[in-house]
Amino acid sequence: MSPTQVCGGERGWSEVPETGSWQVRWQSAQRSARAAGDAALRRWRAAPRRTRQTWRLTAVSAATGLAVAGGAVAVSGPWDAGQRTAERAAAAGSGSGSGGERHGASTDPVRSAPPVLSALGGSAPGGPGRAGAPLPTGAGLAEVLAPLLKDPALGPLRTASVRDVAAGREVFGVRADEPATPASTVKLAVAVAALSALGPDHRIATTVVDGTGKSGKSGKAGQAGQAGEARDGGDTGDTGKHSIILVGGGDPTLTARAPKPGPAADRPANLRTLAEDTARALKQRGTTTVTLGYDASAYSGPDQHPIGPNENIAPVSALMADEGRLDDSEYGTAPRDAAPAVAAARAFAGQLRERGITVDGDPAAAHAPRQAGEIATVRSLPLAALVERMLTHSDNDIAEGLARQTAIAAGKPASFAGAGTAVRDALAARHLPLTGAVFADGSGLDRDDRVSAGLLSRLLLDASSDRHPELRSVVTGLPVAGFTGTLSGRYPDKSSGAGAVRAKTGTLTGVNTLAGTVVDADGRQLVFAFMTSGTTDPQGAQKALDTLASAVAECGCR
């Protein structure tokens, strides 16, 4: 009897009349495997739903990673915890300890999504999110989603767009081209615009320059140097008073707080580091007394958001530390300083004094001379990391800062109006659907903002595609349902979307939006956007949107 014939019998080897030693070993191995499988099945059935969801996500991610790792590295370069290894190495090489930091829900820095997410839009045949899996149909999606869009908790305006990443086209839409108030999902547009205009490796400088206008060895302020690199400052060479100016470049993650444990390259640019380098450079030339000015002129126009003073956002300034927060929080609402540039300059003056430099008088507003020599510079984490932090925690201060950085890159005024024009122009250059789009601000707090569900899904489509690795942080920064950021408190244990949905939230009174990405039951990567206005039950509306996203994840929909 051949092995094939034997295996065809019920219960395998139990019907073999003569059993050789190799057969005994096989039978024993088979029994052990069967027992292990039964035990695993019992554990699966006994596990809470969220645990099972996490196991499933882990298994899919592992399989996908093996299938596409080679392609992902070729397209996007090596990734370490979601950050390019090359970026980490470059930052570490500066030896300055003045990079950036992404803040998580705990006190530890948030790491980016697993490397597999950076390649989900690829074209490896047969892999999850690839063309090898069955394409969902519009009719199949409509059968599942149309009833859910009738949820009474949703407002009168209900729009939707679902796109298949591998196919690159919309597979389901309801009023997808109709502009609506996006709330914080407009941050997706700001992220894509900033990354398009500046690139994911761009860093924002905060600089101390010579206030006398003398040019030091480093040349023009802001043009050279890695984080924490000291500069010559055109000092007179004696112990007399010397004028220096703290120049804000618009880094919204600049901090004055004590550095946290961890790699120096993962920390935000720090005024303490800048003070240390400045004090050292001044002392090397015998200067121990200075007057301090501060220059926040990189931004123009009103600094107050149209909503007025609000704990959701500080006055928008090119120079501020810790987002002008008056408590020890790192994200979310907080009381804010009404003059964040003054507060940052005072904090810097205090740090200089602690390092043996006498600061004469109070810091005063100033304009840095055009050819001022740099004394010291710190730089933010790469822009990709700022985008991740902005999206994970829906950080309004970072959003307004990145909108203005986009304006500066485009040569436009770094104001609310100039930033809105620059964001629109950057998206238009990518040939995105902008009919009716309005970018009144970068954070989404302004109710005059308008985008369509179709635009949001197109932004996510581009970010998920391996043809646009410069946009990868838009996907890796999305909150994970039930686990991170603004989705950590949503999707309860019994929700099928927990751990599977990655999405940006948007909430204003009467407005609820959700836009993100999932891998469906057949292994296709899909991006989606759901928007509703006129809601009266915010919790009910959020739950309805979460249910829609979960349905996309669960659906084969053919």
Coordinates of C-alpha atoms in Angstrom, one line a residue:
M1 CA 0.0 0.0 0.0
S2 CA 1.4 3.4 -1.0
P3 CA 1.6 6.3 1.4
T4 CA -1.0 8.1 -0.7
Q5 CA -3.4 5.2 -0.3
V6 CA -2.8 5.0 3.4
C7 CA -3.4 8.7 4.0
G8 CA -6.7 8.3 2.2
G9 CA -8.1 6.2 5.0
E10 CA -10.2 7.7 7.7
R11 CA -8.1 8.6 10.8
G12 CA -5.0 8.1 8.7
W13 CA -2.7 5.2 9.8
S14 CA -5.2 3.5 12.0
E15 CA -6.2 1.1 9.3
V16 CA -2.7 -0.1 8.3
P17 CA -2.4 -3.8 8.9
E18 CA 1.4 -3.9 9.3
T19 CA 3.1 -0.9 11.0
G20 CA 6.8 -0.3 10.5
S21 CA 9.0 1.7 12.8
W22 CA 8.8 4.7 10.5
Q23 CA 5.1 4.5 10.4
V24 CA 5.0 4.4 14.3
R25 CA 7.0 7.6 14.4
W26 CA 4.7 9.3 11.9
Q27 CA 1.6 8.2 13.7
S28 CA 3.0 9.5 17.0
A29 CA 3.9 12.8 15.4
Q30 CA 0.4 13.0 13.9
R31 CA -1.3 12.4 17.2
S32 CA 0.9 15.1 18.9
A33 CA 0.1 17.6 16.1
R34 CA -3.6 16.8 16.4
A35 CA -3.5 17.3 20.2
A36 CA -1.6 20.6 19.8
G37 CA -4.1 21.8 17.2
D38 CA -7.1 20.9 19.4
A39 CA -5.5 22.7 22.3
A40 CA -4.9 25.8 20.2
L41 CA -8.5 25.7 19.0
R42 CA -9.7 25.6 22.6
R43 CA -7.5 28.6 23.5
W44 CA -8.8 30.5 20.5
R45 CA -12.5 29.9 21.4
A46 CA -11.9 30.8 25.0
A47 CA -9.9 34.0 24.2
P48 CA -11.7 37.4 24.3
R49 CA -12.7 38.8 21.0
R50 CA -10.0 41.6 21.1
T51 CA -7.3 39.0 21.8
R52 CA -8.5 36.9 18.8
Q53 CA -8.5 40.0 16.7
T54 CA -5.0 40.8 17.7
W55 CA -3.8 37.2 16.9
R56 CA -5.4 37.4 13.5
L57 CA -3.9 40.8 12.8
T58 CA -0.5 39.5 13.9
A59 CA -0.7 36.4 11.7
V60 CA -1.8 38.3 8.6
S61 CA 0.9 40.9 9.2
A62 CA 3.6 38.2 9.5
A63 CA 2.5 36.5 6.4
T64 CA 2.3 39.7 4.5
G65 CA 5.7 40.8 5.7
L66 CA 7.3 37.6 4.4
A67 CA 5.6 38.0 1.1
V68 CA 6.5 41.6 0.4
A69 CA 9.6 42.4 2.6
G70 CA 11.9 42.4 -0.4
G71 CA 9.7 44.7 -2.5
A72 CA 9.1 47.1 0.5
V73 CA 12.8 47.5 1.2
A74 CA 13.5 48.1 -2.5
V75 CA 10.9 50.8 -2.8
S76 CA 10.9 52.5 0.6
G77 CA 14.3 51.6 2.1
P78 CA 14.8 49.8 5.5
W79 CA 12.5 50.7 8.3
D80 CA 13.1 50.4 12.0
A81 CA 9.9 50.7 14.1
G82 CA 8.3 52.7 11.3
Q83 CA 11.1 55.2 11.0
R84 CA 13.7 54.9 8.2
T85 CA 16.8 53.4 9.5
A86 CA 18.8 55.8 7.4
E87 CA 17.0 58.7 9.2
R88 CA 17.7 57.3 12.6
A89 CA 21.4 56.7 11.7
A90 CA 21.8 60.2 10.4
A91 CA 20.2 61.7 13.5
A92 CA 22.3 59.6 15.8
G93 CA 25.4 60.5 13.9
S94 CA 24.9 64.2 14.7
G95 CA 25.6 63.4 18.4
S96 CA 23.4 66.3 19.4
G97 CA 20.5 64.7 21.1
S98 CA 18.1 67.2 19.6
G99 CA 15.9 65.3 17.2
G100 CA 12.2 64.8 17.6
E101 CA 9.8 62.7 19.6
R102 CA 6.5 61.1 18.9
H103 CA 4.3 61.0 22.0
G104 CA 2.2 58.0 22.7
A105 CA -0.8 57.3 25.0
S106 CA 1.7 56.3 27.6
T107 CA 4.9 58.0 28.7
D108 CA 6.9 56.0 26.1
P109 CA 7.4 57.4 22.6
V110 CA 4.9 56.1 20.1
R111 CA 6.5 53.9 17.5
S112 CA 5.2 53.7 14.0
A113 CA 3.2 50.9 12.6
P114 CA 4.8 47.6 11.8
P115 CA 6.9 47.6 8.6
V116 CA 4.3 45.5 6.8
L117 CA 2.0 48.5 6.5
S118 CA 4.6 50.3 4.4
A119 CA 4.1 47.8 1.6
L120 CA 0.4 47.0 1.7
G121 CA -0.2 48.9 -1.5
G122 CA 2.3 46.8 -3.5
S123 CA 1.8 44.5 -6.4
A124 CA 3.1 41.2 -5.2
P125 CA 0.7 38.6 -6.6
G126 CA -1.4 36.7 -4.1
G127 CA -0.4 38.6 -1.0
P128 CA -2.9 40.4 1.3
G129 CA -3.9 43.8 -0.2
R130 CA -2.8 42.6 -3.6
A131 CA -4.3 42.1 -7.0
G132 CA -4.2 38.3 -6.3
A133 CA -7.1 38.6 -3.9
P134 CA -10.7 39.0 -5.3
L135 CA -11.7 42.5 -6.0
P136 CA -14.8 43.7 -4.0
T137 CA -17.7 44.8 -6.1
G138 CA -19.8 48.0 -5.8
A139 CA -22.9 45.9 -5.5
G140 CA -21.4 43.8 -2.8
L141 CA -20.2 46.8 -0.8
A142 CA -23.6 48.5 -1.3
E143 CA -25.4 45.5 0.1
V144 CA -23.4 45.8 3.3
L145 CA -22.8 49.5 3.7
A146 CA -26.0 51.1 2.3
P147 CA -28.2 49.9 5.3
L148 CA -25.5 51.1 7.8
L149 CA -25.5 54.5 6.2
K150 CA -29.2 54.8 7.1
D151 CA -28.4 54.7 10.8
P152 CA -30.5 57.5 12.4
A153 CA -27.5 58.6 14.5
L154 CA -25.9 60.0 11.4
G155 CA -26.8 63.5 10.2
P156 CA -28.8 64.5 7.2
L157 CA -25.6 64.8 5.1
R158 CA -24.0 61.4 4.7
T159 CA -21.2 60.8 2.2
A160 CA -18.9 57.8 1.6
S161 CA -16.0 56.7 -0.6
V162 CA -14.2 53.3 -0.7
R163 CA -11.3 52.6 -3.0
D164 CA -9.3 49.5 -3.7
V165 CA -5.6 50.2 -3.4
A166 CA -4.3 47.6 -5.9
A167 CA -6.9 48.5 -8.5
G168 CA -6.5 52.2 -7.8
R169 CA -10.1 53.0 -8.2
E170 CA -13.3 53.7 -6.3
V171 CA -15.4 50.6 -5.7
F172 CA -18.2 52.3 -3.7
G173 CA -19.4 55.8 -3.3
V174 CA -22.3 57.8 -2.0
R175 CA -22.2 61.5 -2.8
A176 CA -18.5 61.0 -2.8
D177 CA -17.8 64.3 -4.7
E178 CA -19.9 66.5 -2.4
P179 CA -17.8 68.8 -0.2
A180 CA -18.5 68.6 3.5
T181 CA -17.0 69.9 6.8
P182 CA -14.1 67.5 7.5
A183 CA -13.2 68.5 11.0
S184 CA -9.8 66.9 11.8
T185 CA -9.7 64.6 8.8
V186 CA -8.5 67.7 6.9
K187 CA -5.2 66.9 8.6
L188 CA -4.7 64.2 6.0
A189 CA -4.7 66.9 3.3
V190 CA -2.2 69.0 5.3
A191 CA 0.1 65.9 5.8
V192 CA 0.1 65.1 2.1
A193 CA 0.7 68.7 1.1
A194 CA 3.6 69.2 3.5
L195 CA 5.3 65.9 2.6
S196 CA 4.9 66.8 -1.1
A197 CA 6.3 70.2 -0.7
L198 CA 9.1 69.5 1.7
G199 CA 9.8 65.7 1.7
P200 CA 9.7 63.3 4.6
D201 CA 13.3 64.0 5.7
H202 CA 12.9 67.8 6.1
R203 CA 13.8 69.1 9.6
I204 CA 12.7 72.5 11.1
A205 CA 15.5 74.6 12.6
T206 CA 15.5 76.7 15.8
T207 CA 18.5 78.9 15.8
V208 CA 20.5 81.4 17.9
V209 CA 22.3 84.0 15.9
D210 CA 24.5 87.0 16.5
G211 CA 22.4 90.1 17.1
T212 CA 25.1 92.5 16.0
G213 CA 24.7 91.4 12.3
K214 CA 28.3 90.1 12.2
S215 CA 28.6 87.0 10.0
G216 CA 30.3 84.1 11.8
K217 CA 32.0 81.1 10.1
S218 CA 28.7 79.3 9.6
G219 CA 27.2 81.9 7.2
K220 CA 23.5 82.7 7.0
A221 CA 21.2 81.6 9.8
G222 CA 19.3 78.4 9.3
Q223 CA 21.2 77.1 6.3
A224 CA 23.6 74.5 7.9
G225 CA 24.2 72.3 10.8
Q226 CA 22.6 69.3 12.5
A227 CA 20.8 69.4 15.8
G228 CA 22.8 70.8 18.6
E229 CA 25.8 71.9 16.4
A230 CA 27.4 75.0 17.9
R231 CA 28.2 78.0 15.6
D232 CA 30.5 81.0 15.7
G233 CA 28.6 84.1 16.6
G234 CA 30.7 87.1 15.6
D235 CA 31.6 87.8 19.2
T236 CA 33.8 90.8 20.1
G237 CA 36.2 88.6 22.0
D238 CA 35.9 90.3 25.4
T239 CA 33.6 89.8 28.4
G240 CA 31.3 92.7 27.5
K241 CA 27.7 92.5 26.7
H242 CA 26.8 90.7 23.5
S243 CA 23.4 90.6 21.6
I244 CA 22.0 87.3 20.6
I245 CA 18.7 86.4 19.0
L246 CA 16.6 83.3 19.3
V247 CA 15.1 82.6 15.9
G248 CA 12.0 80.4 15.6
G249 CA 11.7 78.4 12.5
G250 CA 8.3 77.0 13.3
D251 CA 9.1 73.7 14.9
P252 CA 5.8 72.8 16.7
T253 CA 7.4 70.1 18.7
L254 CA 10.2 72.2 20.3
T255 CA 10.4 71.5 24.0
A256 CA 11.9 73.1 27.1
R257 CA 11.3 70.0 29.3
A258 CA 13.9 67.6 30.6
P259 CA 14.7 64.9 27.9
K260 CA 13.1 61.6 28.4
P261 CA 15.1 58.3 28.5
G262 CA 15.6 56.7 25.2
P263 CA 17.6 57.2 22.0
A264 CA 18.7 60.8 21.5
A265 CA 17.6 60.7 17.9
D266 CA 14.0 60.1 19.0
R267 CA 13.8 63.2 21.2
P268 CA 12.3 66.5 20.1
A269 CA 14.5 69.5 19.6
N270 CA 15.2 70.9 23.0
L271 CA 15.8 74.5 24.3
R272 CA 18.1 72.9 26.9
T273 CA 20.3 71.5 24.2
L274 CA 20.3 74.8 22.4
A275 CA 21.2 76.7 25.6
E276 CA 24.1 74.3 26.3
D277 CA 25.5 74.7 22.8
T278 CA 25.0 78.5 22.9
A279 CA 26.7 78.9 26.3
R280 CA 29.6 76.8 25.2
A281 CA 30.1 78.8 22.0
L282 CA 29.9 82.1 23.9
K283 CA 32.3 81.0 26.6
Q284 CA 34.8 79.8 24.1
R285 CA 35.2 83.4 23.0
G286 CA 35.1 84.9 26.5
T287 CA 31.5 86.2 26.5
T288 CA 29.5 85.6 29.6
T289 CA 26.9 88.4 29.4
V290 CA 24.3 88.9 26.7
T291 CA 21.1 90.6 25.8
L292 CA 18.5 88.2 24.3
G293 CA 16.0 88.9 21.6
Y294 CA 13.6 86.6 20.0
D295 CA 12.4 86.5 16.4
A296 CA 9.1 84.8 15.5
S297 CA 8.7 86.6 12.2
A298 CA 8.8 83.5 10.0
Y299 CA 5.0 83.4 10.4
S300 CA 2.7 86.3 9.5
G301 CA -0.9 87.3 9.8
P302 CA -3.1 86.8 12.8
D303 CA -1.7 84.2 15.3
Q304 CA -5.1 83.6 16.9
H305 CA -7.2 80.8 15.3
P306 CA -10.6 82.1 14.2
I307 CA -12.3 80.1 17.0
G308 CA -10.6 82.4 19.5
P309 CA -8.6 81.4 22.6
N310 CA -9.2 77.7 23.1
E311 CA -7.6 74.8 25.0
N312 CA -7.5 72.9 21.7
I313 CA -4.8 75.1 20.2
A314 CA -2.2 77.7 21.1
P315 CA -1.7 81.0 19.2
V316 CA 0.1 80.0 16.1
S317 CA 3.7 81.1 16.4
A318 CA 7.0 80.3 14.7
L319 CA 8.6 80.2 18.2
M320 CA 7.0 78.2 21.0
A321 CA 7.9 75.5 23.4
D322 CA 5.7 72.5 24.4
E323 CA 2.9 74.0 22.3
G324 CA 2.5 76.8 24.8
R325 CA 1.0 74.3 27.3
L326 CA 0.7 75.5 30.9
D327 CA 0.5 72.0 32.4
D328 CA 2.6 68.9 31.9
S329 CA 0.5 67.4 29.2
E330 CA 1.9 66.4 25.8
Y331 CA -1.2 66.2 23.7
G332 CA -4.9 66.9 23.9
T333 CA -6.6 69.9 25.4
A334 CA -4.7 72.1 27.9
P335 CA -4.6 75.7 29.1
R336 CA -2.3 77.7 26.8
D337 CA 0.0 80.6 27.1
A338 CA -1.4 83.7 25.3
A339 CA 2.2 84.7 24.2
P340 CA 4.1 81.4 23.4
A341 CA 7.0 83.2 21.8
V342 CA 7.7 85.3 24.9
A343 CA 7.3 82.2 27.1
A344 CA 9.8 80.2 25.0
A345 CA 12.3 83.1 25.0
R346 CA 12.1 83.4 28.8
A347 CA 12.5 79.7 29.2
F348 CA 15.6 79.9 27.0
A349 CA 17.0 82.8 29.0
G350 CA 16.6 80.7 32.2
Q351 CA 18.5 77.8 30.6
L352 CA 21.3 80.1 29.7
R353 CA 21.6 81.5 33.2
E354 CA 21.8 77.9 34.6
R355 CA 24.8 77.4 32.3
G356 CA 26.7 80.5 33.5
I357 CA 25.5 83.1 31.0
T358 CA 24.1 86.3 32.4
V359 CA 21.1 87.5 30.4
D360 CA 20.7 91.2 30.9
G361 CA 17.1 92.2 31.2
D362 CA 14.1 90.5 29.7
P363 CA 14.0 89.0 26.3
A364 CA 12.6 91.4 23.7
A365 CA 11.2 91.0 20.2
A366 CA 13.7 91.5 17.5
H367 CA 14.5 90.7 13.8
A368 CA 17.6 88.7 13.1
P369 CA 20.0 90.5 10.7
R370 CA 20.0 89.1 7.2
Q371 CA 23.6 87.9 7.3
A372 CA 23.7 87.1 11.0
G373 CA 26.1 84.4 12.0
E374 CA 24.7 81.3 13.6
I375 CA 25.8 80.5 17.2
A376 CA 23.9 77.2 17.7
T377 CA 21.1 75.3 16.0
V378 CA 18.7 72.5 16.9
R379 CA 16.5 70.7 14.4
S380 CA 13.2 68.8 14.7
L381 CA 12.6 65.2 14.0
P382 CA 12.1 64.5 10.3
L383 CA 8.9 65.8 8.9
A384 CA 7.6 62.2 8.5
A385 CA 7.7 61.8 12.3
L386 CA 5.9 65.1 12.9
V387 CA 3.2 63.9 10.5
E388 CA 2.8 60.6 12.4
R389 CA 2.4 62.5 15.7
M390 CA 0.0 64.9 14.2
L391 CA -2.3 62.2 12.9
T392 CA -2.1 59.8 15.8
H393 CA -3.1 62.4 18.4
S394 CA -4.9 64.8 16.0
D395 CA -2.4 67.5 17.1
N396 CA -3.8 70.9 16.1
D397 CA -0.6 72.8 16.8
I398 CA 1.4 70.6 14.6
A399 CA -1.2 70.8 11.9
E400 CA -1.2 74.6 11.7
G401 CA 2.6 74.5 11.8
L402 CA 2.9 72.1 8.9
A403 CA 0.4 74.1 6.9
R404 CA 2.6 77.2 7.3
Q405 CA 5.8 75.2 6.5
T406 CA 4.1 74.3 3.3
A407 CA 3.4 78.0 2.6
I408 CA 7.1 78.8 3.3
A409 CA 8.2 76.2 0.9
A410 CA 5.9 77.6 -1.8
G411 CA 7.1 81.1 -1.2
K412 CA 3.7 82.2 0.1
P413 CA 2.8 84.1 3.3
A414 CA 2.9 81.8 6.3
S415 CA -0.5 82.8 7.5
F416 CA -3.9 81.1 7.6
A417 CA -4.7 82.4 4.1
G418 CA -1.3 81.7 2.7
A419 CA -1.2 78.2 4.2
G420 CA -4.6 77.4 2.8
T421 CA -3.5 78.5 -0.7
A422 CA -0.3 76.5 -0.5
V423 CA -2.0 73.3 0.7
R424 CA -4.5 73.5 -2.2
D425 CA -1.7 74.2 -4.7
A426 CA 0.4 71.2 -3.4
L427 CA -2.6 68.9 -3.7
A428 CA -3.5 70.3 -7.2
A429 CA 0.0 69.4 -8.3
R430 CA -0.8 65.8 -7.4
H431 CA -4.0 66.0 -9.6
L432 CA -6.3 65.3 -6.7
P433 CA -10.1 66.0 -6.8
L434 CA -10.4 69.5 -5.3
T435 CA -13.8 70.7 -6.6
G436 CA -15.4 72.7 -3.8
A437 CA -12.4 72.2 -1.5
V438 CA -11.7 74.9 1.1
F439 CA -8.7 74.9 3.4
A440 CA -9.5 77.7 5.9
D441 CA -7.0 76.3 8.4
G442 CA -4.7 73.3 8.9
S443 CA -6.3 71.8 12.0
G444 CA -9.9 71.3 11.0
L445 CA -11.2 73.5 13.8
D446 CA -12.6 76.0 11.3
R447 CA -16.1 75.1 10.1
D448 CA -15.4 76.8 6.8
D449 CA -13.2 73.9 5.7
R450 CA -14.6 71.8 3.0
V451 CA -13.4 68.5 1.4
S452 CA -15.2 65.6 -0.2
A453 CA -15.1 61.9 0.9
G454 CA -13.6 61.3 -2.5
L455 CA -10.7 63.6 -1.8
L456 CA -10.0 62.0 1.5
S457 CA -10.0 58.5 0.0
R458 CA -7.7 59.6 -2.8
L459 CA -5.3 61.1 -0.3
L460 CA -5.2 57.7 1.5
L461 CA -4.9 55.9 -1.8
D462 CA -1.8 57.8 -2.8
A463 CA -0.3 57.3 0.7
S464 CA -1.0 53.6 0.6
S465 CA 0.6 53.1 -2.8
D466 CA 4.2 51.8 -3.1
R467 CA 4.5 54.4 -5.9
H468 CA 4.6 57.2 -3.3
P469 CA 6.9 56.2 -0.5
E470 CA 7.4 59.8 0.5
L471 CA 3.8 59.7 1.8
R472 CA 4.2 56.5 3.9
S473 CA 3.9 58.3 7.3
V474 CA 0.4 59.3 6.4
V475 CA -0.6 55.6 6.8
T476 CA 1.8 54.8 9.6
G477 CA 0.5 57.7 11.6
L478 CA -3.1 56.7 11.5
P479 CA -4.5 55.6 14.9
V480 CA -5.2 51.9 15.4
A481 CA -8.7 51.1 16.4
G482 CA -9.0 50.2 20.1
F483 CA -5.3 50.7 20.7
T484 CA -3.6 54.0 19.8
G485 CA -4.3 57.7 19.6
T486 CA -7.7 59.1 19.1
L487 CA -9.1 55.6 18.4
S488 CA -7.8 54.1 21.7
G489 CA -11.1 54.6 23.4
R490 CA -13.3 53.5 20.5
Y491 CA -13.9 50.0 19.2
P492 CA -14.7 48.0 22.4
D493 CA -13.6 44.4 23.0
K494 CA -16.5 42.9 21.0
S495 CA -15.8 45.1 18.0
S496 CA -14.5 43.3 15.0
G497 CA -12.7 46.5 13.9
A498 CA -10.4 46.6 16.9
G499 CA -6.8 46.2 15.8
A500 CA -7.9 46.0 12.1
V501 CA -9.0 49.5 11.3
R502 CA -6.5 52.4 11.0
A503 CA -8.2 55.7 10.6
K504 CA -8.1 59.5 11.2
T505 CA -11.0 60.8 13.2
G506 CA -12.8 64.1 12.9
T507 CA -15.2 65.6 15.4
L508 CA -16.9 69.0 15.8
T509 CA -20.2 69.7 17.3
G510 CA -22.6 68.3 14.7
V511 CA -19.8 66.9 12.5
N512 CA -18.3 63.4 12.5
T513 CA -15.9 62.0 10.0
L514 CA -13.6 58.9 9.7
A515 CA -11.1 58.1 7.0
G516 CA -8.6 55.3 6.9
T517 CA -7.5 51.9 5.7
V518 CA -8.3 48.2 6.3
V519 CA -7.5 44.9 4.8
D520 CA -10.8 43.1 4.0
A521 CA -11.7 39.5 4.6
D522 CA -10.3 38.5 1.2
G523 CA -7.0 40.2 1.7
R524 CA -7.6 43.4 -0.4
Q525 CA -6.3 46.6 1.0
L526 CA -9.1 49.2 0.9
V527 CA -9.2 52.9 1.9
F528 CA -12.4 54.6 3.0
A529 CA -13.9 57.9 4.0
F530 CA -17.2 58.4 5.8
M531 CA -18.5 61.9 6.5
T532 CA -21.7 63.2 8.2
S533 CA -23.0 66.6 9.2
G534 CA -25.9 67.7 11.3
T535 CA -25.5 65.0 13.9
T536 CA -27.2 65.5 17.3
D537 CA -25.8 62.4 19.1
P538 CA -22.0 62.5 18.9
Q539 CA -21.4 59.1 20.5
G540 CA -24.0 57.5 18.4
A541 CA -22.6 59.0 15.2
Q542 CA -19.1 57.9 16.2
K543 CA -20.4 54.4 16.8
A544 CA -22.2 54.4 13.4
L545 CA -19.0 55.4 11.6
D546 CA -16.9 52.8 13.5
T547 CA -19.5 50.2 12.4
L548 CA -19.1 51.2 8.8
A549 CA -15.3 50.9 8.9
S550 CA -15.6 47.5 10.7
A551 CA -18.0 46.3 8.0
V552 CA -15.5 47.1 5.3
A553 CA -12.8 45.1 7.2
E554 CA -15.1 42.1 7.6
C555 CA -16.6 42.2 4.1
G556 CA -15.4 40.2 1.1
C557 CA -18.3 42.0 -0.7
R558 CA -18.2 40.3 -4.1

